[in-house]
mmCIF file of C-alpha atoms in Angstrom:
data_model
loop_
_atom_site.group_PDB
_atom_site.id
_atom_site.type_symbol
_atom_site.label_atom_id
_atom_site.label_comp_id
_atom_site.label_asym_id
_atom_site.label_seq_id
_atom_site.Cartn_x
_atom_site.Cartn_y
_atom_site.Cartn_z
ATOM 1 C CA MET A 89 5.061 5.595 21.153
ATOM 2 C CA LYS A 90 6.585 2.404 20.657
ATOM 3 C CA ARG A 91 5.034 0.225 17.450
ATOM 4 C CA ARG A 92 1.627 -1.808 18.690
ATOM 5 C CA GLU A 93 0.176 -4.359 16.588
ATOM 6 C CA PHE A 94 -3.284 -3.518 16.272
ATOM 7 C CA HIS A 95 -5.773 -6.146 14.671
ATOM 8 C CA GLU A 96 -7.195 -4.145 11.201
ATOM 9 C CA ILE A 97 -10.306 -5.743 10.453
ATOM 10 C CA ALA A 98 -9.896 -5.932 6.773
ATOM 11 C CA ASP A 99 -7.236 -8.394 7.731
ATOM 12 C CA LEU A 100 -9.555 -10.812 9.263
ATOM 13 C CA ALA A 101 -10.321 -13.978 7.758
ATOM 14 C CA GLY A 102 -13.664 -13.670 8.849
ATOM 15 C CA CYS A 103 -14.595 -10.337 7.364
ATOM 16 C CA PRO A 104 -16.700 -10.867 4.870
ATOM 17 C CA ALA A 105 -15.433 -10.051 1.468
ATOM 18 C CA TRP A 106 -18.002 -7.202 1.048
ATOM 19 C CA LEU A 107 -16.870 -5.468 3.594
ATOM 20 C CA ARG A 108 -13.156 -5.985 3.054
ATOM 21 C CA ASP A 109 -13.891 -4.853 -0.920
ATOM 22 C CA ALA A 110 -16.241 -1.855 0.703
ATOM 23 C CA MET A 111 -12.397 -0.740 2.890
ATOM 24 C CA THR A 112 -10.200 -1.314 0.724
ATOM 25 C CA GLY A 113 -12.792 0.223 -2.265
ATOM 26 C CA TYR A 114 -12.349 3.703 0.542
ATOM 27 C CA LEU A 115 -8.826 3.843 0.986
ATOM 28 C CA GLN A 116 -8.528 3.456 -3.297
ATOM 29 C CA VAL A 117 -11.067 6.527 -4.028
ATOM 30 C CA MET A 118 -8.314 8.649 -0.752
ATOM 31 C CA ILE A 119 -5.388 7.500 -2.820
ATOM 32 C CA GLU A 120 -6.812 8.436 -6.179
ATOM 33 C CA THR A 121 -8.345 11.894 -4.646
ATOM 34 C CA ALA A 122 -5.042 13.464 -2.389
ATOM 35 C CA ARG A 123 -2.564 11.440 -5.195
ATOM 36 C CA PRO A 124 -0.409 11.205 -1.575
ATOM 37 C CA TYR A 125 1.852 8.638 -3.697
ATOM 38 C CA GLU A 126 2.686 11.021 -6.322
ATOM 39 C CA VAL A 127 6.159 11.933 -4.784
ATOM 40 C CA ALA A 128 7.084 7.725 -5.799
ATOM 41 C CA ILE A 129 6.901 8.277 -9.002
ATOM 42 C CA PRO A 130 10.283 9.075 -10.587
ATOM 43 C CA VAL A 131 11.911 7.023 -7.107
ATOM 44 C CA VAL A 132 10.400 4.212 -9.074
ATOM 45 C CA GLU A 133 11.402 4.769 -12.618
ATOM 46 C CA LYS A 134 14.747 5.766 -11.258
ATOM 47 C CA LEU A 135 14.973 1.838 -9.464
ATOM 48 C CA CYS A 136 13.579 1.210 -13.082
ATOM 49 C CA THR A 137 15.595 2.743 -15.114
ATOM 50 C CA ASP A 138 18.483 1.741 -13.284
ATOM 51 C CA LEU A 139 18.062 -1.993 -13.593
ATOM 52 C CA GLY A 140 16.211 -2.014 -16.814
ATOM 53 C CA ALA A 141 12.908 -3.825 -15.525
ATOM 54 C CA SER A 142 10.288 -3.958 -17.709
ATOM 55 C CA SER A 143 7.975 -5.981 -15.444
ATOM 56 C CA VAL A 144 6.293 -4.054 -11.748
ATOM 57 C CA LEU A 145 4.808 -6.783 -9.046
ATOM 58 C CA ASP A 146 3.241 -4.792 -6.568
ATOM 59 C CA LEU A 147 2.384 -7.028 -3.802
ATOM 60 C CA ALA A 148 -0.726 -6.579 -1.023
ATOM 61 C CA SER A 149 -1.698 -3.730 -4.110
ATOM 62 C CA GLY A 150 -5.425 -4.307 -2.337
ATOM 63 C CA GLY A 151 -7.685 -2.066 -3.572
ATOM 64 C CA GLY A 152 -5.243 -1.426 -6.665
ATOM 65 C CA GLY A 153 -3.084 1.085 -4.807
ATOM 66 C CA PRO A 154 -1.767 4.128 -7.367
ATOM 67 C CA TRP A 155 -1.230 1.850 -10.424
ATOM 68 C CA ALA A 156 -4.061 3.351 -12.380
ATOM 69 C CA THR A 157 -2.393 6.783 -12.466
ATOM 70 C CA LEU A 158 1.485 5.759 -12.014
ATOM 71 C CA GLY A 159 1.178 3.452 -14.903
ATOM 72 C CA LYS A 160 -0.422 5.330 -17.412
ATOM 73 C CA GLU A 161 2.131 8.914 -16.298
ATOM 74 C CA LEU A 162 5.835 5.622 -15.832
ATOM 75 C CA ARG A 163 4.407 5.267 -18.970
ATOM 76 C CA GLU A 164 3.972 8.983 -20.607
ATOM 77 C CA ARG A 165 7.925 9.252 -19.345
ATOM 78 C CA GLY A 166 8.757 6.848 -21.529
ATOM 79 C CA LEU A 167 8.755 3.390 -19.038
ATOM 80 C CA ASP A 168 7.132 0.839 -21.302
ATOM 81 C CA LEU A 169 6.038 -0.506 -17.520
ATOM 82 C CA SER A 170 4.616 -4.030 -18.005
ATOM 83 C CA ILE A 171 2.265 -3.688 -13.708
ATOM 84 C CA VAL A 172 1.683 -7.189 -12.264
ATOM 85 C CA LEU A 173 -1.030 -6.893 -8.578
ATOM 86 C CA SER A 174 -1.251 -9.440 -6.409
ATOM 87 C CA ASP A 175 -2.428 -9.863 -2.696
ATOM 88 C CA VAL A 176 -3.608 -12.347 -0.237
ATOM 89 C CA ALA A 177 -6.792 -11.450 -0.952
ATOM 90 C CA PRO A 178 -7.595 -9.952 -4.280
ATOM 91 C CA SER A 179 -10.643 -8.128 -4.568
ATOM 92 C CA THR A 180 -12.879 -8.966 -6.573
ATOM 93 C CA ASP A 181 -13.640 -4.521 -7.514
ATOM 94 C CA ALA A 182 -10.003 -4.213 -8.127
ATOM 95 C CA LEU A 183 -9.987 -6.730 -10.485
ATOM 96 C CA SER A 184 -13.200 -4.798 -12.168
ATOM 97 C CA ARG A 185 -11.614 -1.866 -12.357
ATOM 98 C CA LEU A 186 -8.465 -2.108 -13.569
ATOM 99 C CA SER A 187 -9.202 -4.971 -16.275
ATOM 100 C CA GLY A 188 -9.460 -1.728 -19.231
ATOM 101 C CA VAL A 189 -6.052 -0.348 -17.896
ATOM 102 C CA THR A 190 -3.714 -0.709 -20.078
ATOM 103 C CA GLY A 191 -0.197 -1.928 -19.042
ATOM 104 C CA VAL A 192 -2.571 -3.725 -15.942
ATOM 105 C CA GLU A 193 -2.869 -6.611 -14.367
ATOM 106 C CA TYR A 194 -4.411 -8.180 -10.802
ATOM 107 C CA LEU A 195 -3.897 -12.210 -10.123
ATOM 108 C CA ARG A 196 -7.078 -13.470 -9.305
ATOM 109 C CA GLU A 197 -4.965 -16.103 -7.874
ATOM 110 C CA PRO A 198 -3.807 -15.369 -3.529
ATOM 111 C CA VAL A 199 0.207 -14.452 -3.447
ATOM 112 C CA SER A 200 1.385 -13.725 0.436
ATOM 113 C CA ALA A 201 4.014 -10.947 -0.281
ATOM 114 C CA LEU A 202 6.152 -13.449 2.422
ATOM 115 C CA ASP A 203 6.256 -16.347 -0.714
ATOM 116 C CA VAL A 204 6.180 -14.090 -3.672
ATOM 117 C CA PRO A 205 6.371 -17.068 -6.986
ATOM 118 C CA ALA A 206 9.023 -16.719 -9.317
ATOM 119 C CA SER A 207 8.680 -14.234 -12.254
ATOM 120 C CA ASP A 208 10.588 -11.909 -14.517
ATOM 121 C CA ALA A 209 9.497 -8.335 -12.430
ATOM 122 C CA GLY A 210 12.335 -6.408 -11.787
ATOM 123 C CA VAL A 211 11.111 -5.564 -9.037
ATOM 124 C CA TRP A 212 8.856 -4.963 -6.391
ATOM 125 C CA THR A 213 6.283 -2.103 -4.956
ATOM 126 C CA MET A 214 3.982 -1.909 -2.282
ATOM 127 C CA PHE A 215 1.674 0.881 -1.246
ATOM 128 C CA THR A 216 0.283 0.872 2.140
ATOM 129 C CA GLY A 217 1.115 -2.401 2.904
ATOM 130 C CA LEU A 218 4.441 -2.648 4.876
ATOM 131 C CA HIS A 219 2.303 -2.206 8.230
ATOM 132 C CA HIS A 220 0.597 -5.015 7.834
ATOM 133 C CA PHE A 221 3.778 -7.769 8.791
ATOM 134 C CA SER A 222 5.335 -7.486 11.404
ATOM 135 C CA PRO A 223 9.551 -6.416 12.133
ATOM 136 C CA ASP A 224 9.943 -10.105 10.927
ATOM 137 C CA GLU A 225 7.931 -10.482 8.000
ATOM 138 C CA VAL A 226 9.280 -7.050 6.622
ATOM 139 C CA ALA A 227 12.771 -8.489 6.949
ATOM 140 C CA SER A 228 11.727 -11.445 5.326
ATOM 141 C CA ILE A 229 10.386 -9.707 2.431
ATOM 142 C CA MET A 230 13.350 -7.369 2.418
ATOM 143 C CA ARG A 231 15.595 -10.658 2.528
ATOM 144 C CA SER A 232 14.066 -12.333 -0.573
ATOM 145 C CA ALA A 233 13.985 -8.844 -2.505
ATOM 146 C CA GLN A 234 17.547 -9.491 -2.084
ATOM 147 C CA GLU A 235 17.652 -12.867 -2.553
ATOM 148 C CA ARG A 236 15.749 -12.364 -6.103
ATOM 149 C CA ARG A 237 18.581 -9.887 -6.917
ATOM 150 C CA VAL A 238 15.258 -7.516 -7.550
ATOM 151 C CA GLY A 239 15.085 -3.543 -6.810
ATOM 152 C CA PHE A 240 12.573 -3.122 -4.099
ATOM 153 C CA ALA A 241 10.136 -0.164 -3.473
ATOM 154 C CA ALA A 242 7.522 -0.072 -0.534
ATOM 155 C CA PHE A 243 5.668 3.256 0.426
ATOM 156 C CA GLU A 244 3.518 4.033 3.410
ATOM 157 C CA ALA A 245 0.975 7.417 3.326
ATOM 158 C CA THR A 246 0.359 7.265 7.131
ATOM 159 C CA GLU A 247 2.861 8.046 10.131
ATOM 160 C CA ARG A 248 2.495 7.196 14.107
ATOM 161 C CA SER A 249 2.384 10.409 15.686
ATOM 162 C CA LEU A 250 0.814 13.367 16.923
ATOM 163 C CA PRO A 251 -0.453 14.304 13.258
ATOM 164 C CA GLY A 252 -0.757 11.343 12.520
ATOM 165 C CA PHE A 253 -3.823 10.113 14.421
ATOM 166 C CA LEU A 254 -4.937 13.249 13.695
ATOM 167 C CA VAL A 255 -5.671 12.862 10.483
ATOM 168 C CA VAL A 256 -7.527 9.569 11.013
ATOM 169 C CA LEU A 257 -10.115 11.921 13.659
ATOM 170 C CA PHE A 258 -11.204 12.580 10.107
ATOM 171 C CA ILE A 259 -11.341 9.404 8.913
ATOM 172 C CA PRO A 260 -15.567 8.941 9.189
ATOM 173 C CA LEU A 261 -16.265 12.216 7.662
ATOM 174 C CA PHE A 262 -13.845 10.974 4.329
ATOM 175 C CA VAL A 263 -15.777 8.006 4.365
ATOM 176 C CA LEU A 264 -18.906 9.874 4.444
ATOM 177 C CA ALA A 265 -18.214 11.961 1.979
ATOM 178 C CA LEU A 266 -16.499 9.546 -0.777
ATOM 179 C CA MET A 267 -18.285 5.894 -0.167
ATOM 180 C CA PRO A 268 -20.513 7.154 -3.190
ATOM 181 C CA PHE A 269 -17.712 7.194 -5.754
ATOM 182 C CA VAL A 270 -16.752 3.560 -4.807
ATOM 183 C CA ARG A 271 -17.033 1.201 -8.075
ATOM 184 C CA PRO A 272 -18.866 -0.866 -8.103
ATOM 185 C CA ARG A 273 -21.545 0.994 -6.193
ATOM 186 C CA ARG A 274 -23.205 -1.907 -3.786
ATOM 187 C CA VAL A 275 -25.658 -0.902 -1.580
ATOM 188 C CA LEU A 276 -24.637 -2.463 1.093
ATOM 189 C CA PRO A 277 -21.384 0.294 2.117
ATOM 190 C CA LEU A 278 -23.253 2.611 0.588
ATOM 191 C CA LEU A 279 -26.135 1.209 3.420
ATOM 192 C CA PHE A 280 -24.470 0.495 6.202
ATOM 193 C CA THR A 281 -22.526 4.032 5.878
ATOM 194 C CA TYR A 282 -25.574 6.501 6.038
ATOM 195 C CA LEU A 283 -27.979 4.066 8.335
ATOM 196 C CA PRO A 284 -26.475 3.426 10.186
ATOM 197 C CA PRO A 285 -23.028 4.857 9.599
ATOM 198 C CA VAL A 286 -21.248 1.743 10.494
ATOM 199 C CA LEU A 287 -18.628 2.006 7.778
ATOM 200 C CA PRO A 288 -17.413 5.007 8.686
ATOM 201 C CA LEU A 289 -16.385 3.049 12.238
ATOM 202 C CA LEU A 290 -14.745 0.899 10.906
ATOM 203 C CA ILE A 291 -12.861 2.062 8.661
ATOM 204 C CA ALA A 292 -11.590 4.569 11.150
ATOM 205 C CA TRP A 293 -11.338 2.291 13.837
ATOM 206 C CA ASP A 294 -8.471 1.129 11.070
ATOM 207 C CA GLY A 295 -6.946 3.860 10.493
ATOM 208 C CA PHE A 296 -6.290 3.921 13.878
ATOM 209 C CA ALA A 297 -4.743 0.262 14.313
ATOM 210 C CA SER A 298 -2.564 1.229 10.904
ATOM 211 C CA THR A 299 -1.165 4.550 12.187
ATOM 212 C CA LEU A 300 0.339 2.231 15.204
ATOM 213 C CA ARG A 301 1.411 -0.545 13.040
ATOM 214 C CA THR A 302 3.457 2.184 10.831
ATOM 215 C CA TYR A 303 7.196 1.622 11.045
ATOM 216 C CA THR A 304 8.900 4.922 11.819
ATOM 217 C CA PRO A 305 12.064 5.667 9.379
ATOM 218 C CA ALA A 306 14.596 4.493 12.693
ATOM 219 C CA GLU A 307 13.039 1.105 13.016
ATOM 220 C CA LEU A 308 12.951 0.732 8.790
ATOM 221 C CA GLU A 309 16.273 1.512 9.421
ATOM 222 C CA GLU A 310 16.962 -0.631 12.160
ATOM 223 C CA ILE A 311 15.236 -3.584 10.494
ATOM 224 C CA ALA A 312 17.653 -3.145 6.823
ATOM 225 C CA GLY A 313 20.724 -2.928 9.080
ATOM 226 C CA SER A 314 19.703 -6.842 10.756
ATOM 227 C CA VAL A 315 19.281 -8.076 6.580
ATOM 228 C CA ARG A 316 21.992 -5.866 4.229
ATOM 229 C CA VAL A 317 24.611 -7.649 2.202
ATOM 230 C CA PRO A 318 27.377 -5.662 0.878
ATOM 231 C CA ASP A 319 25.331 -6.523 -2.491
ATOM 232 C CA TYR A 320 22.613 -4.477 -1.563
ATOM 233 C CA GLU A 321 21.792 -1.795 -0.650
ATOM 234 C CA TRP A 322 19.003 0.012 1.701
ATOM 235 C CA THR A 323 17.561 3.813 1.943
ATOM 236 C CA VAL A 324 15.077 4.303 3.889
ATOM 237 C CA SER A 325 13.532 8.468 3.533
ATOM 238 C CA GLU A 326 10.252 10.885 3.774
ATOM 239 C CA PHE A 327 9.021 12.407 1.024
ATOM 240 C CA VAL A 328 6.329 16.197 1.948
ATOM 241 C CA VAL A 329 3.547 16.048 -0.147
ATOM 242 C CA ALA A 330 1.985 18.799 -1.022
ATOM 243 C CA LYS A 331 -0.774 20.411 1.066
ATOM 244 C CA ALA A 332 -1.022 16.916 3.404
ATOM 245 C CA PRO A 333 0.065 17.191 6.768
ATOM 246 C CA ILE A 334 2.236 14.563 7.217
ATOM 247 C CA PRO A 335 4.905 12.825 4.943
ATOM 248 C CA VAL A 336 4.957 9.456 2.639
ATOM 249 C CA LEU A 337 8.219 6.959 3.688
ATOM 250 C CA ALA A 338 10.039 5.448 1.503
ATOM 251 C CA LEU A 339 11.958 1.964 1.913
ATOM 252 C CA VAL A 340 13.975 1.129 -1.527
ATOM 253 C CA GLY A 341 16.405 -1.826 -2.043
ATOM 254 C CA ARG A 342 19.054 -2.089 -5.365
ATOM 255 C CA PRO A 343 21.077 -4.769 -6.524
ATOM 256 C CA THR A 344 24.813 -3.088 -5.989
ATOM 257 C CA SER A 345 26.696 -5.547 -8.651
#
């Protein structure tokens, strides 16, 4: 099956802020519940250690991704990291949720992954964000990482496969179960989760679109081949997640000199 560029509702310019926050908030709770990105901990740890990075810039952060947990676990492993989250449409709810998390800051001003401002971050990361960009845009982000001489690690917990699409079928049930745990709790998201159940269908559509947009390892290898330079290496890997039907895909880049 070929990759398809379907529009996700949360990406649309006309999507109301409350709806976008509800959708990214649900994804945040799902990430915290299922914890698929625990497999990223040793990858990010090695990348930061090898490059001597003390600061990480997370791109396309949405609702905050796994950083509240990952940051804590990396600190317990001895890494004193400053973690800065960013997004082209920063989530006010995520700003509130993460305000008390040690070592984590969410930038209030919009930041596009296609035009990253100057920073002292030695590593860029992205969680559940790579599929939002076209192949040309992914190549542009990779070239930017190469030119800035920073490490890069992007992780995807969706897969364009039969098991990946089967997971999407259960999204409405997951939304019904998890929406009450989204913080801060708001009336409109809860109302449209149950009376009527509109949000479960909208989030399921975004899950379906995300799955259709997810890159395969071969596709990422092809993009990496188109941007690769002698003093920077790219690797594409898949990590098995315990009790999960699909693996986590990782695209990792690092300067070699």
